[in-house]
Short mmCIF file of C-alpha atoms and ligand atoms in Angstrom, two decimals:
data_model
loop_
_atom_site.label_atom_id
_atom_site.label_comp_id
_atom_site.label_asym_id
_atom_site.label_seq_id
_atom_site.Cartn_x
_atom_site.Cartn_y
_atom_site.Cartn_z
CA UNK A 70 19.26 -25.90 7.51
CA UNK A 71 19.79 -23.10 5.39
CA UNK A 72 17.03 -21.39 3.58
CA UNK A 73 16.56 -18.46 1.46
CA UNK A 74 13.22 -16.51 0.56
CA UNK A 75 12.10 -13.78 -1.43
CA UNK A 76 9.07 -11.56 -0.88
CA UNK A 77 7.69 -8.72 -2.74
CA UNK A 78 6.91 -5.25 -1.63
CA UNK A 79 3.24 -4.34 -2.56
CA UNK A 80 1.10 -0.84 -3.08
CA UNK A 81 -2.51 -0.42 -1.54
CA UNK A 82 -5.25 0.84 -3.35
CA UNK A 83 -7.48 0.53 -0.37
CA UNK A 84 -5.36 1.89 2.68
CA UNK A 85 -4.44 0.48 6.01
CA UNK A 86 -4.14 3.61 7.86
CA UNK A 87 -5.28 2.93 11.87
CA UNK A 88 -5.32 0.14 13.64
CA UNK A 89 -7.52 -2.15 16.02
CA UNK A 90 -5.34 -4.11 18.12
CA UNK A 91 -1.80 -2.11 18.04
CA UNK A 92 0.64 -5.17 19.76
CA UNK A 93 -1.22 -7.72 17.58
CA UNK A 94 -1.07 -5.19 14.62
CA UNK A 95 -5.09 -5.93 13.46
CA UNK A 96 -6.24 -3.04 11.51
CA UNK A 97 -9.52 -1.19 11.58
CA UNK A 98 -10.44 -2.07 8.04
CA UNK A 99 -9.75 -4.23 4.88
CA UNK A 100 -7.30 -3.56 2.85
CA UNK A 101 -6.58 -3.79 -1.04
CA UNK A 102 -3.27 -4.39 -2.61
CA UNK A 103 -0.58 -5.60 -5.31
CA UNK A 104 2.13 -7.75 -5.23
CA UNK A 105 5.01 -5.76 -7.23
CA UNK A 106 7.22 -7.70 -9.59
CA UNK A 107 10.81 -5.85 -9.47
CA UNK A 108 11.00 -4.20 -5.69
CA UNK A 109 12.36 -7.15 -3.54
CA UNK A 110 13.85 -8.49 -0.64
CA UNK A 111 15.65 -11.53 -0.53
CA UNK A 112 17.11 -13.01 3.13
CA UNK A 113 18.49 -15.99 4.10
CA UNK A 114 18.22 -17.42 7.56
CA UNK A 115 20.06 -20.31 9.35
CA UNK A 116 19.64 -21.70 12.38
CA UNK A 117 22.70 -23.18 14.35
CA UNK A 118 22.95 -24.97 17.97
CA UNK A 119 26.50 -23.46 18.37
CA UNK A 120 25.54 -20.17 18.35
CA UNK A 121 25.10 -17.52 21.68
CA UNK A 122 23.13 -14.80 20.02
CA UNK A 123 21.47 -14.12 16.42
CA UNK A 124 23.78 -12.77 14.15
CA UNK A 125 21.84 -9.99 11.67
CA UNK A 126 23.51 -8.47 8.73
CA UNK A 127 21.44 -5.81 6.27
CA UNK A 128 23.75 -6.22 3.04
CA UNK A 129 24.27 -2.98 1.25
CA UNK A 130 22.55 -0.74 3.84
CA UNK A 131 25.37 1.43 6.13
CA UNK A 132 22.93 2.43 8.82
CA UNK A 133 20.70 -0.13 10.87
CA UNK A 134 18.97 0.64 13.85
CA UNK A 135 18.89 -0.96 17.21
CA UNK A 136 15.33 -0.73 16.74
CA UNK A 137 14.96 -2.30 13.48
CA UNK A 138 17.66 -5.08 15.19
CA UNK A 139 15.47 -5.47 17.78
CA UNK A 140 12.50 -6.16 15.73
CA UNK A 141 14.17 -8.71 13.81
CA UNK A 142 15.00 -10.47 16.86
CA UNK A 143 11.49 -10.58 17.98
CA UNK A 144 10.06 -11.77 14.10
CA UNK A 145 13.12 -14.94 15.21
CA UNK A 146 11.64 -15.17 18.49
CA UNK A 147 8.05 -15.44 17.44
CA UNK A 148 9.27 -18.00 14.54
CA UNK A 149 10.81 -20.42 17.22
CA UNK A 150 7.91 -20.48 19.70
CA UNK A 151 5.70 -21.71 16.52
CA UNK A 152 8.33 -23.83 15.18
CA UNK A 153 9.58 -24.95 19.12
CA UNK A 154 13.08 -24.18 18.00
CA UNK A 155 15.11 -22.90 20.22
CA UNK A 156 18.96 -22.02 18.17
CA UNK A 157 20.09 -18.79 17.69
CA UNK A 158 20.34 -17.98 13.43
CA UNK A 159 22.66 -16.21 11.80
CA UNK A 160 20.72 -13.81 9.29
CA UNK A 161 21.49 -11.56 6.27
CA UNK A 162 18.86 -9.44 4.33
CA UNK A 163 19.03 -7.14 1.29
CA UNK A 164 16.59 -4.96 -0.58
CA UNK A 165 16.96 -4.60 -3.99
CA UNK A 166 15.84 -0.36 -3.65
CA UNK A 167 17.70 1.03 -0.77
CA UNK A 168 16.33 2.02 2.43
CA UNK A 169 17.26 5.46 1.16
CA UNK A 170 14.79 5.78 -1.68
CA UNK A 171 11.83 6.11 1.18
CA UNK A 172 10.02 3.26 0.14
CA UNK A 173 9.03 1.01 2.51
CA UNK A 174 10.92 -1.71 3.01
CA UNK A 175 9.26 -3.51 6.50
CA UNK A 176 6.32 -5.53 4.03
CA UNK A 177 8.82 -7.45 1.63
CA UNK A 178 11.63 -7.56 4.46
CA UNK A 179 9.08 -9.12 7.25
CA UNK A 180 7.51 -11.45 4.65
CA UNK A 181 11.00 -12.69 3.42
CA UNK A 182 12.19 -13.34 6.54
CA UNK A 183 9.24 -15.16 7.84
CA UNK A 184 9.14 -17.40 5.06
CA UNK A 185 12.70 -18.19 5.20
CA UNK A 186 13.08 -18.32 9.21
CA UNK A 187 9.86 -20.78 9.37
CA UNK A 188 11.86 -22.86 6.89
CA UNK A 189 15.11 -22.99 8.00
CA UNK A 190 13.32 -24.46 11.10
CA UNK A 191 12.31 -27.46 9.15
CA UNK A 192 8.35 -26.11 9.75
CA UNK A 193 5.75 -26.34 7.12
CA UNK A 194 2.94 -23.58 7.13
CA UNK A 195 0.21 -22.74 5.08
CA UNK A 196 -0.34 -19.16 3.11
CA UNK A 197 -2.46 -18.25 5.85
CA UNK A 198 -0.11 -19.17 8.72
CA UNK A 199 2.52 -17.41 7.22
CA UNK A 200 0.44 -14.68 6.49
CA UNK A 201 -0.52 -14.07 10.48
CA UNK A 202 2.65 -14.85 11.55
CA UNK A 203 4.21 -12.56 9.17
CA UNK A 204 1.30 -9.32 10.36
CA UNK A 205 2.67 -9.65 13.80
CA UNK A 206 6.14 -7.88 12.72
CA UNK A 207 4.56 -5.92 10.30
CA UNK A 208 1.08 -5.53 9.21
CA UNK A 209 1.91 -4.58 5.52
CA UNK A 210 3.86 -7.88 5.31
CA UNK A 211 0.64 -10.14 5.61
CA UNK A 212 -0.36 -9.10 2.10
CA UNK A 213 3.35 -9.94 0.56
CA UNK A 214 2.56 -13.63 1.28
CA UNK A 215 0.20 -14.56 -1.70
CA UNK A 216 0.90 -13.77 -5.37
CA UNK A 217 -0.79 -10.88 -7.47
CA UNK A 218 -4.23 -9.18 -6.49
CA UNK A 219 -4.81 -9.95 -2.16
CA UNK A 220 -7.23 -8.80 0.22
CA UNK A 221 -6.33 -8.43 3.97
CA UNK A 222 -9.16 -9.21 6.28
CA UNK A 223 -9.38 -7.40 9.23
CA UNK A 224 -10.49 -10.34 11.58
CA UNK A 225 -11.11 -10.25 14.76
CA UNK A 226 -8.22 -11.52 16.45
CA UNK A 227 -5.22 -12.84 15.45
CA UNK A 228 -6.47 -16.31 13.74
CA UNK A 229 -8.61 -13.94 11.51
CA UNK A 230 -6.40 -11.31 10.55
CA UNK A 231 -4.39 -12.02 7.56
CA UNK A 232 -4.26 -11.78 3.44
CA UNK A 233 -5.05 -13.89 0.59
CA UNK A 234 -5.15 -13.60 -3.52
CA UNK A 235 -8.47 -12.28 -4.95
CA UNK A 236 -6.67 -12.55 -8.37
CA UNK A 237 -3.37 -13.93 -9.71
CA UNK A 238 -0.65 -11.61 -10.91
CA UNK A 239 -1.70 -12.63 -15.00
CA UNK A 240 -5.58 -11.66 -14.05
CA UNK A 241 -4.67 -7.56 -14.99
CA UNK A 242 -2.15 -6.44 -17.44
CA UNK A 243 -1.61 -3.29 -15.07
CA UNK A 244 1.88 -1.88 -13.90
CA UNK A 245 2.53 0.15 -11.01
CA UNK A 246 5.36 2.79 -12.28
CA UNK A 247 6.76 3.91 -8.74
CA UNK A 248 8.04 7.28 -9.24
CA UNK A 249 10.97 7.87 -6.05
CA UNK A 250 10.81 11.16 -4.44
CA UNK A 251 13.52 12.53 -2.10
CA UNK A 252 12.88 13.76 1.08
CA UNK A 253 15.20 15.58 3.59
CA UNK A 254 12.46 15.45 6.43
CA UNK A 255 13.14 12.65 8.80
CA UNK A 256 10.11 10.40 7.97
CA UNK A 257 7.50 10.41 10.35
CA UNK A 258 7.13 6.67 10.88
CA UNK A 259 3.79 4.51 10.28
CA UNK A 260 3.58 3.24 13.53
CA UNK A 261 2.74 7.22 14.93
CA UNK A 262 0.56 7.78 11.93
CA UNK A 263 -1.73 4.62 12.81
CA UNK A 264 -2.02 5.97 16.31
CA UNK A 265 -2.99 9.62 15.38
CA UNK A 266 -4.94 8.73 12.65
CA UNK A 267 -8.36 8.43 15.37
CA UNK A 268 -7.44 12.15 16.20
CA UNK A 269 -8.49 13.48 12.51
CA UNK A 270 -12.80 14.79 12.27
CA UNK A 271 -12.76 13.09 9.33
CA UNK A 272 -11.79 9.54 10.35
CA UNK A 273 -14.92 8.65 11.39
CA UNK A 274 -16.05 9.40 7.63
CA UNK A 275 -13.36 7.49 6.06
CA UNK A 276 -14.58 4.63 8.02
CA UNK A 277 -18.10 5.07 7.34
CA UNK A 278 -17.27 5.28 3.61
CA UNK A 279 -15.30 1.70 3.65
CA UNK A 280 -17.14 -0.98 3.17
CA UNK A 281 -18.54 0.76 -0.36
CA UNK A 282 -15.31 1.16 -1.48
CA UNK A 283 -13.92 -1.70 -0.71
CA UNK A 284 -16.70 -3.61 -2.45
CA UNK A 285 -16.51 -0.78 -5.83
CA UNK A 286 -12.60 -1.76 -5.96
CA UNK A 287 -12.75 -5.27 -6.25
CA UNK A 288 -15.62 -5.44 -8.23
CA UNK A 289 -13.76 -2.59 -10.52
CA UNK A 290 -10.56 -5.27 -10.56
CA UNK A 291 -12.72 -8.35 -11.01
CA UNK A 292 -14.22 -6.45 -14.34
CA UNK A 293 -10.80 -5.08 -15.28
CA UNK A 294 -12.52 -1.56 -15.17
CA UNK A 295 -9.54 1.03 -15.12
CA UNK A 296 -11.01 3.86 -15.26
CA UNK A 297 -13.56 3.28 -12.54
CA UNK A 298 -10.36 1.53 -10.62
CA UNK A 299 -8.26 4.59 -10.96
CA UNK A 300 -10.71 6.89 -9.60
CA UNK A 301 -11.38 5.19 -6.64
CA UNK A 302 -7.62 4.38 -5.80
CA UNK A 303 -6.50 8.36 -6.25
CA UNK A 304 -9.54 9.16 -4.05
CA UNK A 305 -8.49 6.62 -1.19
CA UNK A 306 -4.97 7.66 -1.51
CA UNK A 307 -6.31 11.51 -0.99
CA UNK A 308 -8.68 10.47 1.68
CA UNK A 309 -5.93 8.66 3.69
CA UNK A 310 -3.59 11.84 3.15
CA UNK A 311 -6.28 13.79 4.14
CA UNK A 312 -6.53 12.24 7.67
CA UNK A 313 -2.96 12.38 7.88
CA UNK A 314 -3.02 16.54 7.19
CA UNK A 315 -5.86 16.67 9.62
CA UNK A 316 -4.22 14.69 12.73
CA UNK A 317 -3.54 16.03 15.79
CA UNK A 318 -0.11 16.88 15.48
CA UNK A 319 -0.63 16.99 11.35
CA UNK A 320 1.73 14.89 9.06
CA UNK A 321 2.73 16.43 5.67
CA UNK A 322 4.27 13.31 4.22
CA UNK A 323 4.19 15.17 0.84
CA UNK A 324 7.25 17.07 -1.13
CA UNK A 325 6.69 19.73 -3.35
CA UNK A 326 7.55 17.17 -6.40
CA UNK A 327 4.61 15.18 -4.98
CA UNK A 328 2.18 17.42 -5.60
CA UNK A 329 3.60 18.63 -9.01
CA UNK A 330 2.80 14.87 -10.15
CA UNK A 331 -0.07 14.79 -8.83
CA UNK A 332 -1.18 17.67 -11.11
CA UNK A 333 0.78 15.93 -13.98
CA UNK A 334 -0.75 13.25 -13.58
CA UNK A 335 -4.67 14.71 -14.12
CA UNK A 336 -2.90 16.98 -16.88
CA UNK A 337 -1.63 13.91 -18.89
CA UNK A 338 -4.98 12.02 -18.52
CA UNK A 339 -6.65 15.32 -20.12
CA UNK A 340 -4.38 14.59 -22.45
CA UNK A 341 -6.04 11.46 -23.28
CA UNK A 342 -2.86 9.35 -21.53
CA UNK A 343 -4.70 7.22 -18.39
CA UNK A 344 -3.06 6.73 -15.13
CA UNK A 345 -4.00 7.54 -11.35
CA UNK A 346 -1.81 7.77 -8.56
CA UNK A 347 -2.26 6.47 -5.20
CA UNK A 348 0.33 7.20 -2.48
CA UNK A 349 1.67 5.55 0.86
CA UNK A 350 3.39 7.11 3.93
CA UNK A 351 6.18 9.05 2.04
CA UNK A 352 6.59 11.18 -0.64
CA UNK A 353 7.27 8.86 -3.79
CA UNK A 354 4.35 8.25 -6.13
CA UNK A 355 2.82 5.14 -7.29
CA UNK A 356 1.27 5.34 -11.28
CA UNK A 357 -0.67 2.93 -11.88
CA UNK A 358 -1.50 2.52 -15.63
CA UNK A 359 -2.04 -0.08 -18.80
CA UNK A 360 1.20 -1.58 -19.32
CA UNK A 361 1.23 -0.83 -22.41
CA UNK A 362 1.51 2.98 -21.43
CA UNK A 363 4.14 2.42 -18.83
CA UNK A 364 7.09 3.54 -21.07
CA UNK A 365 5.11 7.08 -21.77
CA UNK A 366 5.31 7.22 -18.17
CA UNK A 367 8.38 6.57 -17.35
CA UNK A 368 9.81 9.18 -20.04
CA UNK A 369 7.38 11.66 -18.52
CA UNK A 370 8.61 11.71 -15.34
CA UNK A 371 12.25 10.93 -15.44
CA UNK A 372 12.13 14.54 -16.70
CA UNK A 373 10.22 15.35 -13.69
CA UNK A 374 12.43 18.06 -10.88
CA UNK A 375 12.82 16.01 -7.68
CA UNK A 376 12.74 12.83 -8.97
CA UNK A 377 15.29 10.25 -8.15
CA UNK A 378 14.35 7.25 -9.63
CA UNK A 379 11.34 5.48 -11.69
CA UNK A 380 10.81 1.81 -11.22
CA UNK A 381 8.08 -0.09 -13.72
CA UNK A 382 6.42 -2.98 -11.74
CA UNK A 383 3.99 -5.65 -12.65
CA UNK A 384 1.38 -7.62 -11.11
CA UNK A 385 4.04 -9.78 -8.70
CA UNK A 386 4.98 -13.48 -7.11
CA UNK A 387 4.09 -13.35 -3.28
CA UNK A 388 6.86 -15.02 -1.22
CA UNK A 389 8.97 -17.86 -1.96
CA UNK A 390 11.59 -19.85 -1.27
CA UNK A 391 15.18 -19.79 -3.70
CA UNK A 392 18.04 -21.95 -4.05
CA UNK A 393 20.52 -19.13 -4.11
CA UNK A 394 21.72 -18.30 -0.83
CA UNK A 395 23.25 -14.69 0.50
CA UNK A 396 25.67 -16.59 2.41
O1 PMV B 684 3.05 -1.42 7.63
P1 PMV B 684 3.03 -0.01 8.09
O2 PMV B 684 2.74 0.12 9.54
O3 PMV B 684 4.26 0.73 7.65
O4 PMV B 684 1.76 0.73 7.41
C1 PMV B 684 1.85 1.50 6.25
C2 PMV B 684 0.50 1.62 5.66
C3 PMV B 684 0.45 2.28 4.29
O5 PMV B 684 1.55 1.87 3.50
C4 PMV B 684 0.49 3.80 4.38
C5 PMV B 684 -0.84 1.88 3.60
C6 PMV B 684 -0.92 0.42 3.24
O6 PMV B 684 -1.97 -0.17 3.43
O7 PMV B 684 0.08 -0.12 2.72
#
């Protein structure tokens, strides 16, 4: 069987940044985050008794890595021990924003290609199961499972660890306007940055502080409170960038341009036009403001030195399955 799934990528507002149980990928804390409607992947997987090895194909991408190869393989492998298949597939994925841009491609890639391998396998699984099974390739993925507004519980072992919606994508009329940086530093990659994250003084702070602001974001979502919302994203975002400046060896994930819309940012909202930023393990910016702002925005900052590229995303569809195939 033949099946095709697509999955979104999604922004935090309350970081995963550290984690409890690296192999398993279970993270020290909650997380917040947002389905987003236009940044995609799509991937098609099908399983056949003929063939001798998987056969993986990135469409549109030029380089692929033996290690990203490798941990595409083991997503198949851990599909067919829960499914008891045992055929090789023949796979092809694509990301509708290159690999290039620096945005993280791993959640929507991992999600779409659980969803699709599970059902190419003739398996039915429930949000949840596909939401574990998808953590264990990439913890981001977990929360590109359900639709709109989802929560990632921490758990305590694998059964417990995985996402699910707090609110649909209709609840908030909010956009995320993603504003692509470009960086010549090789990225530093996640996986290093959840390992030193333990090393900064201040982790043990930004765990302490956790639980409050975990409970002040959803209740700030729940009540459609912006303001209150984008304060407590941008200080999250600055918090988890702070442990990252303060690990031992530091990580600057920043660009100049970062910072400059940063500032912009707090300089439009003087202004009287609202938005807060929160950002991941890179250098682009996520805005998130009213949607009926989000064309201020973009103007604003396609004008912006250093900018490559500004995408406009709304609440989004978690993963799901499509009858148009990439092969
Ligand atoms: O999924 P990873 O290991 O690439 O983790 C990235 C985590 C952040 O994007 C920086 C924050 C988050 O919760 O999405």
């Amino acid at each position: 069987m033949k099946k095709t799934a697509i999955a979104p990528a999604n922004i935090a507002f309350i970081k995963y940044w550290a984690k409890a149980d690296s192999k398993e990928r279970i993270p020290k804390n909650d997380s917040i985050s947002m389905c987003l409607s236009e940044m995609v992947s799509v991937c098609t997987v099908e399983f056949d008794p003929q063939r001798k090895s998987d056969d993986i194909t990135f469409s549109g991408e030029d380089v692929v890595t033996e290690k990203e190869l490798k941990r595409i393989v083991s997503c198949l492998d851990r599909v067919r021990t829960a499914t008891r298949v045992n055929e090789y597939a023949k796979v092809v994925t694509k990301n509708n924003f290159p690999k290039a841009t620096g945005i993280a491609s791993s959640a929507s890639g991992f999600a779409a290609l659980t969803l699709a391998s599970v059902a190419a396998a003739g398996a039915d699984m429930s949000e949840k199961e596909l939401s574990i099974l998808s953590r264990m390739s990439s913890g981001t993925a977990c929360r590109s499972i359900p639709s709109g507004f989802v929560r990632w519980h921490k758990g305590e072992d694998s059964r417990s660890s995985y996402a699910e919606q707090i609110y649909p994508p209709d609840h908030w009329e909010i956009c995320d306007v993603v504003v692509i940086v470009s960086s010549k530093m090789k990225k530093i990659s996640s996986t290093k940055g959840h390992e030193l994250a333990p090393t900064s003084p201040f982790y043990q702070a930004r765990m302490d502080g956790m639980e409050r602001k975990l409970h002040a974001i959803e209740e700030a979502i729940q009540k459609k409170d912006f303001s209150s919302f984008g304060r407590i994203i941008e200080d999250e975002a600055l918090n988890m960038h702070a442990i990252c400046l303060t690990s031992t060896p530091p990580i600057i994930y920043w660009e100049s341009a970062t910072l400059g819309i940063i500032k912009s940012v707090a300089r439009l909202r003087e202004d009287g036009l609202e938005g807060y930023v929160t950002i991941d393990a890179g250098p682009s910016v996520h805005l998130m403001c009213r949607q009926r702002d989000s064309e201020k925005f973009v103007q604003h900052f396609e004008q912006f030195e250093g900018v490559q590229k500004v995408v406009v995303n709304k609440p989004g569809r978690g993963a799901y399955l499509s009858d148009t195939h990439l092969f």
